[in-house]
Short mmCIF file of C-alpha atoms and ligand atoms in Angstrom, two decimals:
data_model
loop_
_atom_site.label_atom_id
_atom_site.label_comp_id
_atom_site.label_asym_id
_atom_site.label_seq_id
_atom_site.Cartn_x
_atom_site.Cartn_y
_atom_site.Cartn_z
CA UNK X 1263 0.07 -0.34 -0.21
CA UNK X 1264 1.27 3.55 -0.94
CA UNK X 1265 1.94 6.47 1.71
CA UNK X 1266 -1.17 8.00 -0.17
CA UNK X 1267 -3.37 4.43 0.23
CA UNK X 1268 -3.12 4.35 3.66
CA UNK X 1269 -5.46 5.17 6.13
CA UNK X 1270 -5.22 8.34 8.47
CA UNK X 1271 -5.58 7.30 12.21
CA UNK X 1272 -8.37 8.65 13.88
CA UNK X 1273 -9.56 8.57 17.54
CA UNK X 1274 -12.05 6.16 18.14
CA UNK X 1275 -14.67 9.20 17.55
CA UNK X 1276 -13.34 8.69 14.17
CA UNK X 1277 -11.94 12.41 14.42
CA UNK X 1278 -8.05 12.68 12.28
CA UNK X 1279 -5.48 12.39 15.05
CA UNK X 1280 -2.92 15.13 15.12
CA UNK X 1281 0.36 12.47 15.87
CA UNK X 1282 0.72 9.16 16.44
CA UNK X 1283 4.27 9.36 17.96
CA UNK X 1284 4.06 13.14 19.61
CA UNK X 1285 2.39 13.94 22.61
CA UNK X 1286 1.21 17.81 22.87
CA UNK X 1287 3.24 20.00 25.37
CA UNK X 1288 4.06 23.13 25.89
CA UNK X 1289 7.07 24.63 24.25
CA UNK X 1290 9.15 21.40 22.98
CA UNK X 1291 10.55 20.37 26.01
CA UNK X 1292 7.16 21.51 27.94
CA UNK X 1293 4.65 19.34 29.73
CA UNK X 1294 2.20 17.38 28.52
CA UNK X 1295 -1.41 18.86 28.13
CA UNK X 1296 -4.38 17.07 29.77
CA UNK X 1297 -6.24 18.60 25.91
CA UNK X 1298 -4.33 16.43 24.25
CA UNK X 1299 -7.58 13.52 24.41
CA UNK X 1300 -5.89 11.47 21.72
CA UNK X 1301 -3.10 10.46 24.13
CA UNK X 1302 -5.62 10.61 26.69
CA UNK X 1303 -7.97 7.75 25.20
CA UNK X 1304 -5.01 5.67 24.02
CA UNK X 1305 -3.60 5.43 27.77
CA UNK X 1306 -7.51 5.11 29.35
CA UNK X 1307 -8.27 2.33 26.46
CA UNK X 1308 -4.96 0.31 27.31
CA UNK X 1309 -5.82 -0.09 30.75
CA UNK X 1310 -9.22 -1.20 30.57
CA UNK X 1311 -8.08 -4.09 27.42
CA UNK X 1312 -8.83 -6.90 29.07
CA UNK X 1313 -11.62 -8.65 30.24
CA UNK X 1314 -11.60 -10.80 33.47
CA UNK X 1315 -10.45 -13.84 32.22
CA UNK X 1316 -12.37 -17.35 32.89
CA UNK X 1317 -11.88 -19.10 36.25
CA UNK X 1318 -12.34 -22.03 34.56
CA UNK X 1319 -10.73 -22.55 30.51
CA UNK X 1320 -9.00 -19.55 30.49
CA UNK X 1321 -6.56 -20.16 27.25
CA UNK X 1322 -8.51 -20.94 24.26
CA UNK X 1323 -7.93 -21.24 20.35
CA UNK X 1324 -11.03 -21.77 17.96
CA UNK X 1325 -12.07 -21.50 14.60
CA UNK X 1326 -15.02 -21.54 12.73
CA UNK X 1327 -16.22 -24.22 10.08
CA UNK X 1328 -19.48 -25.94 9.46
CA UNK X 1329 -21.98 -29.02 10.80
CA UNK X 1330 -23.35 -30.95 8.20
CA UNK X 1331 -25.75 -34.27 9.30
CA UNK X 1332 -25.69 -37.12 6.62
CA UNK X 1333 -28.10 -39.20 8.36
CA UNK X 1334 -31.72 -39.50 9.02
CA UNK X 1335 -32.37 -39.10 12.89
CA UNK X 1336 -36.33 -37.53 13.09
CA UNK X 1337 -37.14 -40.51 14.57
CA UNK X 1338 -35.46 -39.37 17.57
CA UNK X 1339 -35.15 -35.34 17.49
CA UNK X 1340 -36.87 -32.71 15.29
CA UNK X 1341 -34.13 -30.44 16.22
CA UNK X 1342 -33.97 -28.89 12.54
CA UNK X 1343 -29.73 -28.86 12.68
CA UNK X 1344 -29.99 -32.45 12.56
CA UNK X 1345 -32.23 -32.84 9.57
CA UNK X 1346 -30.46 -34.74 6.96
CA UNK X 1347 -28.32 -32.89 4.75
CA UNK X 1348 -28.29 -29.88 6.59
CA UNK X 1349 -25.34 -27.49 7.06
CA UNK X 1350 -24.80 -25.08 9.83
CA UNK X 1351 -22.57 -23.21 10.61
CA UNK X 1352 -20.45 -23.25 13.70
CA UNK X 1353 -17.65 -21.81 15.99
CA UNK X 1354 -15.81 -23.94 18.15
CA UNK X 1355 -12.96 -23.13 20.77
CA UNK X 1356 -10.63 -25.67 22.39
CA UNK X 1357 -9.21 -24.92 26.02
CA UNK X 1358 -7.01 -26.20 28.93
CA UNK X 1359 -9.12 -26.04 32.13
CA UNK X 1360 -6.93 -25.05 34.83
CA UNK X 1361 -4.89 -22.61 33.66
CA UNK X 1362 -4.64 -18.68 33.20
CA UNK X 1363 -4.84 -17.06 30.02
CA UNK X 1364 -1.10 -17.66 29.04
CA UNK X 1365 -0.58 -20.86 30.12
CA UNK X 1366 1.30 -23.84 28.12
CA UNK X 1367 -1.32 -25.58 25.34
CA UNK X 1368 0.28 -29.31 26.74
CA UNK X 1369 0.08 -28.89 30.11
CA UNK X 1370 -1.66 -32.36 31.56
CA UNK X 1371 -5.15 -30.97 31.54
CA UNK X 1372 -8.97 -32.16 30.33
CA UNK X 1373 -9.68 -30.27 26.92
CA UNK X 1374 -12.66 -27.62 26.34
CA UNK X 1375 -14.54 -28.78 23.30
CA UNK X 1376 -17.00 -25.83 23.15
CA UNK X 1377 -19.49 -25.58 20.14
CA UNK X 1378 -21.79 -22.86 19.27
CA UNK X 1379 -23.81 -23.82 16.19
CA UNK X 1380 -26.12 -20.81 14.36
CA UNK X 1381 -28.68 -22.86 13.23
CA UNK X 1382 -32.22 -21.17 11.89
CA UNK X 1383 -34.12 -21.55 15.78
CA UNK X 1384 -31.00 -19.82 17.57
CA UNK X 1385 -27.84 -20.75 18.76
CA UNK X 1386 -27.43 -24.15 20.57
CA UNK X 1387 -24.04 -24.54 22.31
CA UNK X 1388 -22.85 -27.66 22.96
CA UNK X 1389 -19.92 -27.18 25.72
CA UNK X 1390 -18.03 -30.67 26.21
CA UNK X 1391 -14.32 -31.94 26.69
CA UNK X 1392 -12.33 -34.13 25.14
CA UNK X 1393 -13.02 -36.56 27.43
CA UNK X 1394 -16.93 -38.26 27.89
CA UNK X 1395 -16.87 -38.19 31.76
CA UNK X 1396 -16.10 -36.06 34.55
CA UNK X 1397 -14.21 -35.29 38.12
CA UNK X 1398 -18.06 -34.72 39.82
CA UNK X 1399 -21.56 -35.49 39.77
CA UNK X 1400 -22.91 -32.70 41.49
CA UNK X 1401 -22.52 -28.84 41.02
CA UNK X 1402 -22.16 -28.64 44.70
CA UNK X 1403 -18.39 -29.35 44.44
CA UNK X 1404 -17.81 -27.66 41.31
CA UNK X 1405 -16.01 -24.94 42.82
CA UNK X 1406 -14.31 -26.78 45.35
CA UNK X 1407 -13.18 -28.97 42.89
CA UNK X 1408 -11.62 -25.89 41.00
CA UNK X 1409 -10.00 -24.39 44.01
CA UNK X 1410 -8.16 -27.30 44.46
CA UNK X 1411 -6.79 -27.67 40.90
CA UNK X 1412 -6.00 -23.66 40.61
CA UNK X 1413 -3.73 -21.78 43.51
CA UNK X 1414 -3.55 -22.25 47.07
CA UNK X 1415 -4.21 -18.82 49.57
CA UNK X 1416 -1.00 -18.56 51.02
CA UNK X 1417 2.11 -19.34 47.83
CA UNK X 1418 -0.13 -18.47 45.40
CA UNK X 1419 0.64 -21.59 43.75
CA UNK X 1420 -0.42 -24.82 42.76
CA UNK X 1421 -0.10 -27.56 45.03
CA UNK X 1422 0.00 -31.00 43.94
CA UNK X 1423 -1.16 -32.62 47.66
CA UNK X 1424 -4.09 -30.21 47.22
CA UNK X 1425 -4.99 -31.76 44.47
CA UNK X 1426 -5.10 -35.41 45.14
CA UNK X 1427 -6.31 -34.58 48.41
CA UNK X 1428 -9.53 -33.49 46.72
CA UNK X 1429 -9.22 -36.15 44.40
CA UNK X 1430 -8.41 -39.04 46.97
CA UNK X 1431 -11.95 -37.84 48.74
CA UNK X 1432 -13.97 -37.85 46.04
CA UNK X 1433 -13.71 -41.39 44.63
CA UNK X 1434 -16.23 -40.16 41.59
CA UNK X 1435 -12.98 -38.66 40.37
CA UNK X 1436 -11.30 -41.84 39.45
CA UNK X 1437 -12.81 -42.35 35.68
CA UNK X 1438 -11.83 -38.73 35.05
CA UNK X 1439 -8.56 -38.97 36.56
CA UNK X 1440 -7.52 -41.80 34.75
CA UNK X 1441 -7.87 -40.13 31.52
CA UNK X 1442 -6.35 -37.19 33.04
CA UNK X 1443 -3.56 -39.16 33.51
CA UNK X 1444 -3.56 -41.32 30.53
CA UNK X 1445 -1.82 -39.90 27.69
CA UNK X 1446 -4.94 -38.51 26.26
CA UNK X 1447 -4.59 -36.17 29.33
CA UNK X 1448 -1.79 -34.69 26.92
CA UNK X 1449 -2.94 -34.53 23.52
CA UNK X 1450 -0.54 -33.64 20.73
CA UNK X 1451 -2.94 -30.85 19.28
CA UNK X 1452 -6.50 -30.22 19.40
CA UNK X 1453 -7.06 -31.89 15.61
CA UNK X 1454 -6.07 -34.84 17.08
CA UNK X 1455 -8.53 -35.82 20.13
CA UNK X 1456 -12.06 -36.62 20.34
CA UNK X 1457 -14.87 -34.23 21.71
CA UNK X 1458 -17.78 -35.40 24.29
CA UNK X 1459 -20.56 -33.78 25.13
CA UNK X 1460 -20.11 -35.45 27.92
CA UNK X 1461 -23.45 -35.11 29.36
CA UNK X 1462 -27.07 -37.15 29.07
CA UNK X 1463 -28.98 -34.78 27.06
CA UNK X 1464 -32.87 -35.10 25.87
CA UNK X 1465 -33.74 -35.55 22.25
CA UNK X 1466 -37.01 -35.22 21.42
CA UNK X 1467 -39.12 -36.34 17.94
CA UNK X 1468 -42.29 -34.47 16.36
CA UNK X 1469 -44.13 -37.15 17.96
CA UNK X 1470 -42.94 -35.95 21.63
CA UNK X 1471 -41.25 -38.95 22.20
CA UNK X 1472 -38.10 -38.24 24.39
CA UNK X 1473 -34.75 -40.18 23.87
CA UNK X 1474 -31.56 -39.72 26.18
CA UNK X 1475 -28.61 -39.55 24.10
CA UNK X 1476 -24.55 -38.86 24.32
CA UNK X 1477 -22.68 -36.83 21.90
CA UNK X 1478 -19.29 -37.68 20.38
CA UNK X 1479 -17.29 -36.23 18.24
CA UNK X 1480 -14.41 -38.41 16.57
CA UNK X 1481 -11.40 -37.18 15.31
CA UNK X 1482 -10.87 -37.75 11.94
CA UNK X 1483 -7.12 -36.93 11.77
CA UNK X 1484 -7.36 -39.83 14.12
CA UNK X 1485 -5.94 -39.29 18.03
CA UNK X 1486 -2.25 -38.62 18.82
CA UNK X 1487 -0.85 -37.75 22.46
CA UNK X 1488 2.37 -36.26 23.50
CA UNK X 1489 4.15 -38.18 25.95
CA UNK X 1490 4.54 -36.89 29.45
CA UNK X 1491 7.96 -35.58 28.50
CA UNK X 1492 7.24 -34.32 25.11
CA UNK X 1493 4.13 -32.48 26.72
CA UNK X 1494 6.69 -30.63 29.23
CA UNK X 1495 9.42 -30.40 26.11
CA UNK X 1496 6.83 -28.32 24.45
CA UNK X 1497 5.42 -26.35 27.18
CA UNK X 1498 8.57 -25.40 27.13
CA UNK X 1499 9.79 -24.90 23.53
CA UNK X 1500 6.35 -23.71 22.46
CA UNK X 1501 3.50 -22.72 24.81
CA UNK X 1502 1.01 -21.60 22.06
CA UNK X 1503 1.87 -25.05 20.33
CA UNK X 1504 -2.06 -25.69 19.78
CA UNK X 1505 -3.21 -22.52 18.95
CA UNK X 1506 -0.38 -22.68 16.15
CA UNK X 1507 -0.91 -26.05 14.66
CA UNK X 1508 -4.82 -25.19 14.49
CA UNK X 1509 -3.65 -21.69 12.79
CA UNK X 1510 -1.27 -22.57 10.79
CA UNK X 1511 -3.62 -25.81 9.61
CA UNK X 1512 -6.67 -23.77 8.69
CA UNK X 1513 -4.35 -20.99 7.03
CA UNK X 1514 -2.49 -23.51 4.67
CA UNK X 1515 -5.61 -24.57 3.46
CA UNK X 1516 -6.58 -27.84 5.94
CA UNK X 1517 -9.47 -28.52 7.25
CA UNK X 1518 -9.87 -30.18 10.23
CA UNK X 1519 -12.81 -32.63 10.96
CA UNK X 1520 -14.89 -34.83 13.49
CA UNK X 1521 -17.48 -37.43 12.84
CA UNK X 1522 -20.37 -36.96 14.94
CA UNK X 1523 -21.64 -40.57 16.59
CA UNK X 1524 -24.40 -40.59 18.74
CA UNK X 1525 -25.95 -42.87 21.69
CA UNK X 1526 -29.58 -43.28 22.28
CA UNK X 1527 -31.65 -44.48 24.65
CA UNK X 1528 -35.40 -44.44 24.55
CA UNK X 1529 -36.42 -42.93 27.99
CA UNK X 1530 -38.00 -45.73 29.31
CA UNK X 1531 -34.91 -47.48 29.65
CA UNK X 1532 -33.28 -44.81 32.12
CA UNK X 1533 -35.49 -45.67 35.02
CA UNK X 1534 -33.95 -49.33 35.37
CA UNK X 1535 -30.48 -48.76 33.74
CA UNK X 1536 -28.06 -50.91 35.96
CA UNK X 1537 -26.52 -47.45 37.14
CA UNK X 1538 -27.68 -43.92 36.69
CA UNK X 1539 -27.56 -42.78 33.06
CA UNK X 1540 -27.38 -39.35 34.01
CA UNK X 1541 -24.84 -39.83 35.88
CA UNK X 1542 -21.41 -37.45 34.46
CA UNK X 1543 -18.67 -39.62 35.81
CA UNK X 1544 -19.99 -42.67 33.91
CA UNK X 1545 -20.23 -43.36 30.04
CA UNK X 1546 -22.78 -45.55 28.63
CA UNK X 1547 -20.77 -48.77 27.40
CA UNK X 1548 -20.51 -49.30 23.91
CA UNK X 1549 -22.07 -52.82 24.00
CA UNK X 1550 -25.51 -51.27 25.55
CA UNK X 1551 -26.03 -48.35 23.56
CA UNK X 1552 -23.69 -48.29 20.32
CA UNK X 1553 -22.51 -45.04 18.63
CA UNK X 1554 -24.96 -43.96 15.86
CA UNK X 1555 -22.52 -42.27 13.37
CA UNK X 1556 -24.61 -39.24 12.37
CA UNK X 1557 -22.71 -36.08 10.88
CA UNK X 1558 -19.61 -34.23 10.03
CA UNK X 1559 -18.06 -30.86 11.62
CA UNK X 1560 -15.71 -28.98 9.74
CA UNK X 1561 -13.37 -26.45 11.07
CA UNK X 1562 -11.75 -24.52 8.03
CA UNK X 1563 -12.07 -21.00 8.71
CA UNK X 1564 -9.95 -18.88 11.31
CA UNK X 1565 -10.99 -15.82 13.26
CA UNK X 1566 -9.33 -12.83 11.75
CA UNK X 1567 -9.79 -11.40 15.57
CA UNK X 1568 -9.07 -13.35 18.16
CA UNK X 1569 -10.34 -10.98 21.14
CA UNK X 1570 -13.72 -10.42 19.30
CA UNK X 1571 -14.41 -14.11 17.83
CA UNK X 1572 -12.39 -15.99 20.11
CA UNK X 1573 -11.85 -14.84 23.89
CA UNK X 1574 -15.39 -13.24 23.91
CA UNK X 1575 -16.72 -15.87 22.40
CA UNK X 1576 -19.83 -17.39 25.17
CA UNK X 1577 -20.94 -20.62 25.45
CA UNK X 1578 -24.16 -21.78 27.53
CA UNK X 1579 -25.15 -24.92 28.10
CA UNK X 1580 -28.45 -23.55 28.29
CA UNK X 1581 -28.80 -22.42 24.86
CA UNK X 1582 -30.92 -25.66 23.16
CA UNK X 1583 -33.67 -25.24 20.89
CA UNK X 1584 -36.51 -27.31 19.70
CA UNK X 1585 -36.27 -30.92 19.73
CA UNK X 1586 -33.09 -31.03 22.35
CA UNK X 1587 -33.77 -30.60 26.04
CA UNK X 1588 -31.55 -31.06 29.05
CA UNK X 1589 -31.87 -34.18 31.62
CA UNK X 1590 -31.88 -34.93 35.04
CA UNK X 1591 -27.73 -34.81 35.06
CA UNK X 1592 -27.57 -32.55 38.31
CA UNK X 1593 -23.91 -31.33 36.30
CA UNK X 1594 -25.62 -30.02 33.38
CA UNK X 1595 -28.32 -28.81 35.57
CA UNK X 1596 -25.81 -26.69 37.01
CA UNK X 1597 -24.01 -25.27 34.33
CA UNK X 1598 -27.54 -23.91 32.61
CA UNK X 1599 -27.13 -21.13 35.55
CA UNK X 1600 -23.33 -20.98 35.69
CA UNK X 1601 -22.49 -19.97 32.27
CA UNK X 1602 -24.56 -17.36 31.16
CA UNK X 1603 -24.09 -15.72 34.94
CA UNK X 1604 -19.96 -15.68 34.43
CA UNK X 1605 -20.52 -14.19 30.36
CA UNK X 1606 -22.55 -11.69 32.19
CA UNK X 1607 -19.65 -11.02 35.06
CA UNK X 1608 -17.25 -11.02 31.96
CA UNK X 1609 -18.45 -9.38 28.89
CA UNK X 1610 -21.44 -7.89 30.05
CA UNK X 1611 -25.40 -8.21 30.32
CA UNK X 1612 -25.66 -7.95 26.55
CA UNK X 1613 -22.82 -10.43 25.61
CA UNK X 1614 -25.47 -12.02 23.19
CA UNK X 1615 -25.35 -9.36 20.52
CA UNK X 1616 -21.57 -9.54 20.05
CA UNK X 1617 -21.05 -11.19 16.62
CA UNK X 1618 -19.46 -14.16 17.19
CA UNK X 1619 -22.47 -14.64 19.76
CA UNK X 1620 -25.29 -13.38 18.02
CA UNK X 1621 -28.08 -16.02 16.59
CA UNK X 1622 -28.10 -15.18 12.48
CA UNK X 1623 -31.69 -16.09 13.00
CA UNK X 1624 -33.63 -13.10 14.24
CA UNK X 1625 -34.01 -12.43 17.96
CA UNK X 1626 -37.61 -11.41 19.00
CA UNK X 1627 -37.10 -10.78 23.09
CA UNK X 1628 -38.74 -8.60 25.51
CA UNK X 1629 -35.16 -8.07 27.55
CA UNK X 1630 -34.25 -4.21 26.50
CA UNK X 1631 -31.50 -1.64 27.90
CA UNK X 1632 -28.35 -2.13 29.62
CA UNK X 1633 -24.54 -1.57 29.15
CA UNK X 1634 -23.60 -1.34 25.72
CA UNK X 1635 -26.56 -2.63 24.05
CA UNK X 1636 -27.00 -2.14 20.35
CA UNK X 1637 -29.95 -3.25 19.13
CA UNK X 1638 -33.43 -2.92 20.94
CA UNK X 1639 -36.38 -4.22 20.91
CA UNK X 1640 -39.28 -0.97 20.07
CA UNK X 1641 -42.59 -1.29 21.17
CA UNK X 1642 -44.93 -3.01 22.37
CA UNK X 1643 -42.17 -3.12 25.56
CA UNK X 1644 -44.26 -6.15 27.59
CA UNK X 1645 -45.98 -9.72 26.89
CA UNK X 1646 -48.96 -10.51 26.95
CA UNK X 1647 -49.94 -7.73 24.72
CA UNK X 1648 -52.70 -6.24 21.96
CA UNK X 1649 -50.05 -4.62 20.03
CA UNK X 1650 -48.56 -7.06 17.68
CA UNK X 1651 -45.28 -7.96 19.58
CA UNK X 1652 -43.84 -11.60 19.28
CA UNK X 1653 -45.77 -14.60 20.63
CA UNK X 1654 -44.19 -17.46 22.39
CA UNK X 1655 -45.09 -20.84 20.38
CA UNK X 1656 -44.90 -23.48 22.63
CA UNK X 1657 -46.16 -25.58 20.10
CA UNK X 1658 -42.26 -26.11 18.69
CA UNK X 1659 -41.42 -27.72 21.86
CA UNK X 1660 -44.45 -29.92 22.80
CA UNK X 1661 -44.31 -31.68 26.33
CA UNK X 1662 -41.99 -34.98 25.16
CA UNK X 1663 -39.61 -34.77 27.76
CA UNK X 1664 -41.86 -32.77 30.43
CA UNK X 1665 -44.67 -35.54 30.14
CA UNK X 1666 -42.13 -38.81 30.33
CA UNK X 1667 -39.55 -37.92 32.46
CA UNK X 1668 -40.82 -36.32 35.07
CA UNK X 1669 -44.06 -35.19 34.91
CA UNK X 1670 -44.03 -32.24 37.82
CA UNK X 1671 -42.29 -30.07 35.33
CA UNK X 1672 -44.92 -28.35 33.12
CA UNK X 1673 -45.98 -24.76 31.71
CA UNK X 1674 -49.14 -25.38 32.52
CA UNK X 1675 -52.09 -22.80 33.30
CA UNK X 1676 -52.50 -21.74 36.60
CA UNK X 1677 -56.38 -23.30 36.87
CA UNK X 1678 -55.23 -26.79 38.30
CA UNK X 1679 -58.08 -26.50 41.70
CA UNK X 1680 -61.71 -26.29 41.62
CA UNK X 1681 -61.47 -22.65 43.25
CA UNK X 1682 -58.42 -21.57 41.25
CA UNK X 1683 -60.08 -18.43 39.52
CA UNK X 1684 -58.92 -15.09 39.37
CA UNK X 1685 -61.99 -12.83 40.60
CA UNK X 1686 -63.56 -14.42 43.75
CA UNK X 1687 -61.41 -12.80 46.50
CA UNK X 1688 -60.63 -9.72 44.95
CA UNK X 1689 -64.63 -9.57 44.37
CA UNK X 1690 -65.29 -10.78 47.99
CA UNK X 1691 -62.68 -7.22 48.99
CA UNK X 1692 -65.09 -5.10 47.39
CA UNK X 1693 -68.43 -6.68 48.83
CA UNK X 1694 -67.35 -7.69 52.14
CA UNK X 1695 -64.05 -5.93 53.71
CA UNK X 1696 -64.12 -2.42 51.77
CA UNK X 1697 -65.99 0.48 52.95
CA UNK X 1698 -68.81 2.67 51.52
CA UNK X 1699 -66.32 5.08 51.39
CA UNK X 1700 -63.31 2.83 50.35
CA UNK X 1701 -65.59 1.72 47.43
CA UNK X 1702 -66.19 4.66 45.92
CA UNK X 1703 -62.40 5.80 46.22
CA UNK X 1704 -61.68 2.49 44.34
CA UNK X 1705 -63.93 3.43 41.63
CA UNK X 1706 -62.86 6.99 41.34
CA UNK X 1707 -59.08 5.97 41.43
CA UNK X 1708 -59.75 3.50 38.37
CA UNK X 1709 -61.79 6.41 36.70
CA UNK X 1710 -58.88 9.29 37.30
CA UNK X 1711 -56.37 6.64 35.95
CA UNK X 1712 -58.16 4.90 32.73
CA UNK X 1713 -59.79 8.41 31.69
CA UNK X 1714 -56.03 9.75 31.29
CA UNK X 1715 -55.27 8.25 27.78
CA UNK X 1716 -56.61 4.80 27.70
CA UNK X 1717 -58.54 3.91 24.26
CA UNK X 1718 -62.42 3.45 23.81
CA UNK X 1719 -61.62 -0.31 23.04
CA UNK X 1720 -59.34 -0.59 26.46
CA UNK X 1721 -62.17 1.83 28.57
CA UNK X 1722 -64.40 -1.23 27.46
CA UNK X 1723 -61.75 -3.65 28.39
CA UNK X 1724 -61.60 -2.37 31.62
CA UNK X 1725 -65.12 -2.21 31.96
CA UNK X 1726 -65.62 -6.23 31.23
CA UNK X 1727 -62.45 -6.73 33.56
CA UNK X 1728 -64.37 -5.10 36.51
CA UNK X 1729 -67.70 -6.61 35.77
CA UNK X 1730 -65.74 -10.17 36.11
CA UNK X 1731 -64.33 -8.96 39.61
CA UNK X 1732 -68.08 -7.93 40.82
CA UNK X 1733 -71.07 -6.64 38.79
CA UNK X 1734 -71.67 -3.40 41.02
CA UNK X 1735 -68.41 -2.68 40.60
CA UNK X 1736 -68.33 -3.06 37.07
CA UNK X 1737 -71.75 -1.02 36.45
CA UNK X 1738 -69.95 2.19 38.99
CA UNK X 1739 -66.77 2.21 36.35
CA UNK X 1740 -68.91 2.17 33.73
CA UNK X 1741 -71.15 5.05 34.74
CA UNK X 1742 -67.51 7.08 35.66
CA UNK X 1743 -66.56 6.56 31.86
CA UNK X 1744 -69.68 8.03 31.01
CA UNK X 1745 -71.12 5.00 29.84
CA UNK X 1746 -74.48 6.01 31.59
P1 NDP O 2672 -15.48 -50.10 23.80
O1 NDP O 2672 -14.30 -50.90 23.46
O2 NDP O 2672 -16.86 -50.07 23.30
O3 NDP O 2672 -15.43 -48.48 23.63
C1 NDP O 2672 -13.62 -48.12 24.27
C2 NDP O 2672 -13.97 -46.63 23.89
O4 NDP O 2672 -12.44 -46.21 24.80
C3 NDP O 2672 -13.78 -45.96 22.80
O5 NDP O 2672 -14.85 -45.30 22.46
C4 NDP O 2672 -12.92 -45.52 22.32
O6 NDP O 2672 -12.55 -44.79 20.93
C5 NDP O 2672 -12.16 -44.99 23.96
N1 NDP O 2672 -10.50 -45.76 24.17
C6 NDP O 2672 -9.76 -46.03 23.36
N2 NDP O 2672 -8.36 -45.96 23.70
C7 NDP O 2672 -8.98 -45.03 24.64
C8 NDP O 2672 -7.64 -44.59 25.73
N3 NDP O 2672 -6.31 -44.97 25.50
N4 NDP O 2672 -8.46 -43.67 26.47
C9 NDP O 2672 -9.04 -43.52 26.15
N5 NDP O 2672 -10.42 -43.82 25.78
C10 NDP O 2672 -9.90 -45.02 24.92
O7 NDP O 2672 -16.11 -50.59 25.55
P2 NDP O 2672 -16.97 -49.38 26.54
O8 NDP O 2672 -17.82 -48.75 25.86
O9 NDP O 2672 -17.34 -50.37 27.81
O10 NDP O 2672 -15.93 -48.63 27.35
C11 NDP O 2672 -15.18 -49.01 27.81
C12 NDP O 2672 -14.42 -47.89 28.83
O11 NDP O 2672 -13.54 -47.50 27.53
C13 NDP O 2672 -15.22 -47.11 29.11
O12 NDP O 2672 -15.31 -47.53 31.19
C14 NDP O 2672 -14.52 -45.67 29.51
O13 NDP O 2672 -13.44 -45.26 30.42
C15 NDP O 2672 -13.66 -45.78 27.66
N6 NDP O 2672 -14.50 -44.84 27.20
C16 NDP O 2672 -15.64 -45.35 26.46
C17 NDP O 2672 -16.59 -44.38 26.11
C18 NDP O 2672 -17.81 -44.66 25.80
O14 NDP O 2672 -18.42 -43.56 25.45
N7 NDP O 2672 -18.48 -45.89 26.15
C19 NDP O 2672 -16.17 -43.35 25.44
C20 NDP O 2672 -14.71 -42.92 25.38
C21 NDP O 2672 -13.38 -44.24 26.48
P3 NDP O 2672 -11.54 -43.74 21.16
O15 NDP O 2672 -10.33 -44.59 20.92
O16 NDP O 2672 -12.03 -43.25 19.34
O17 NDP O 2672 -12.12 -42.74 21.90
#
């Protein structure tokens, strides 16, 4: 690019900057001046460059690509991204768990394997690991587990004694610790490891039938691991080895891919299975539930901006689309809360409006405002409303999981008991408790309020509303509104 073609530096407000290198001073050797706004902006912005790093999975790398479903799985799920032949854009983030933002990629650790599918019905996030199980089965223990793997309070250092203290006091950790201390604890690259949804999820088909499922993304590159010595040597030689490998592979025009295999358990079989199928420390043996190949995940595009597309990528297991639901897996249920909570803290309440996080399908929610809001819904600002705002569509979900797995989970309307009506008690209050003066004031207050701005149609609805509570009250409101 010739010098004439280079853009002019500006402030972040777009105003041409007077200099990239020299501060404004009072005379050639004089002190710098507060009115050098560009200098002040540079310093202030720099001080705020970091968002809080993730407490877990801080060091991560990722890429974009697509998922293509090549099997007809409609007998198990109605999720649109799993329609045969459907191709869905994805972003994937791989990570270590315990290390900080600058830690070595090849450290012994499980690896995060987080996927965001930009489906036509909103984002579906599958936030898994390179292992099919986890150290614990109850989210009550998660915070303590992570504390034991991070740093001591006194020395600020990690402590192997503390790690083994937690593990040996938590025998449910043995399965995952076996993976961790095998060579799969030091994968050679992100490309040469499998990914697992780990949790048990629920798939629901168009007939409302529920199936419990587990996701296995099997690497098409083949499993390759480092030995302990190789991993340690690479940590010293190139702490960014996994990030570099993924980036350079894709930059060289190669793809990385995984085949998705599903284990599928009809919901009715869960109750009498020989162990708890929702226990995150256990796999389902393949002999019991043979994996079925259904699709292919391909990574083929590097981020252009690591911070914007990978560091600020926010995955949340609660992002489930119609046809995919949670399960009684306690760890999964705990994560439904903790992920969006940490994103609100780490990135800000409107993190879902960032380009990497925003769905490619339209958003029509009544959520609004807040720090850094970019797009804001207009009127009407509430539901239910009579003015054409978005309406929920229960039909898309059906009640498959709720009915078959836990009959007590429901979104049914309130009226379940004989006396569950809305008007008896306010009517009693009006007739039997309020004094004559109270009743007059009530009518006067309602009428005065409605007269200030309610439309003719709304006036009639208000009259009907009060008639349902008490006929006399309705008549008096009607009269007050000039209806004789
Ligand atoms: P299978 O023999 O049918 O499956 C064994 C599984 O282990 C395969 O998925 C294999 O797939 C994986 N595996 C192979 N070598 C290793 C290794 N060095 N470290 C970790 N995993 C490896 O038996 P089961 O389904 O009955 O499972 C037996 C044990 O295998 C389980 O207790 C569990 O520890 C482990 N396992 C089971 C999985 C499951 O979902 N059933 C998944 C992964 C491990 P691959 O090499 O492609 O990963």
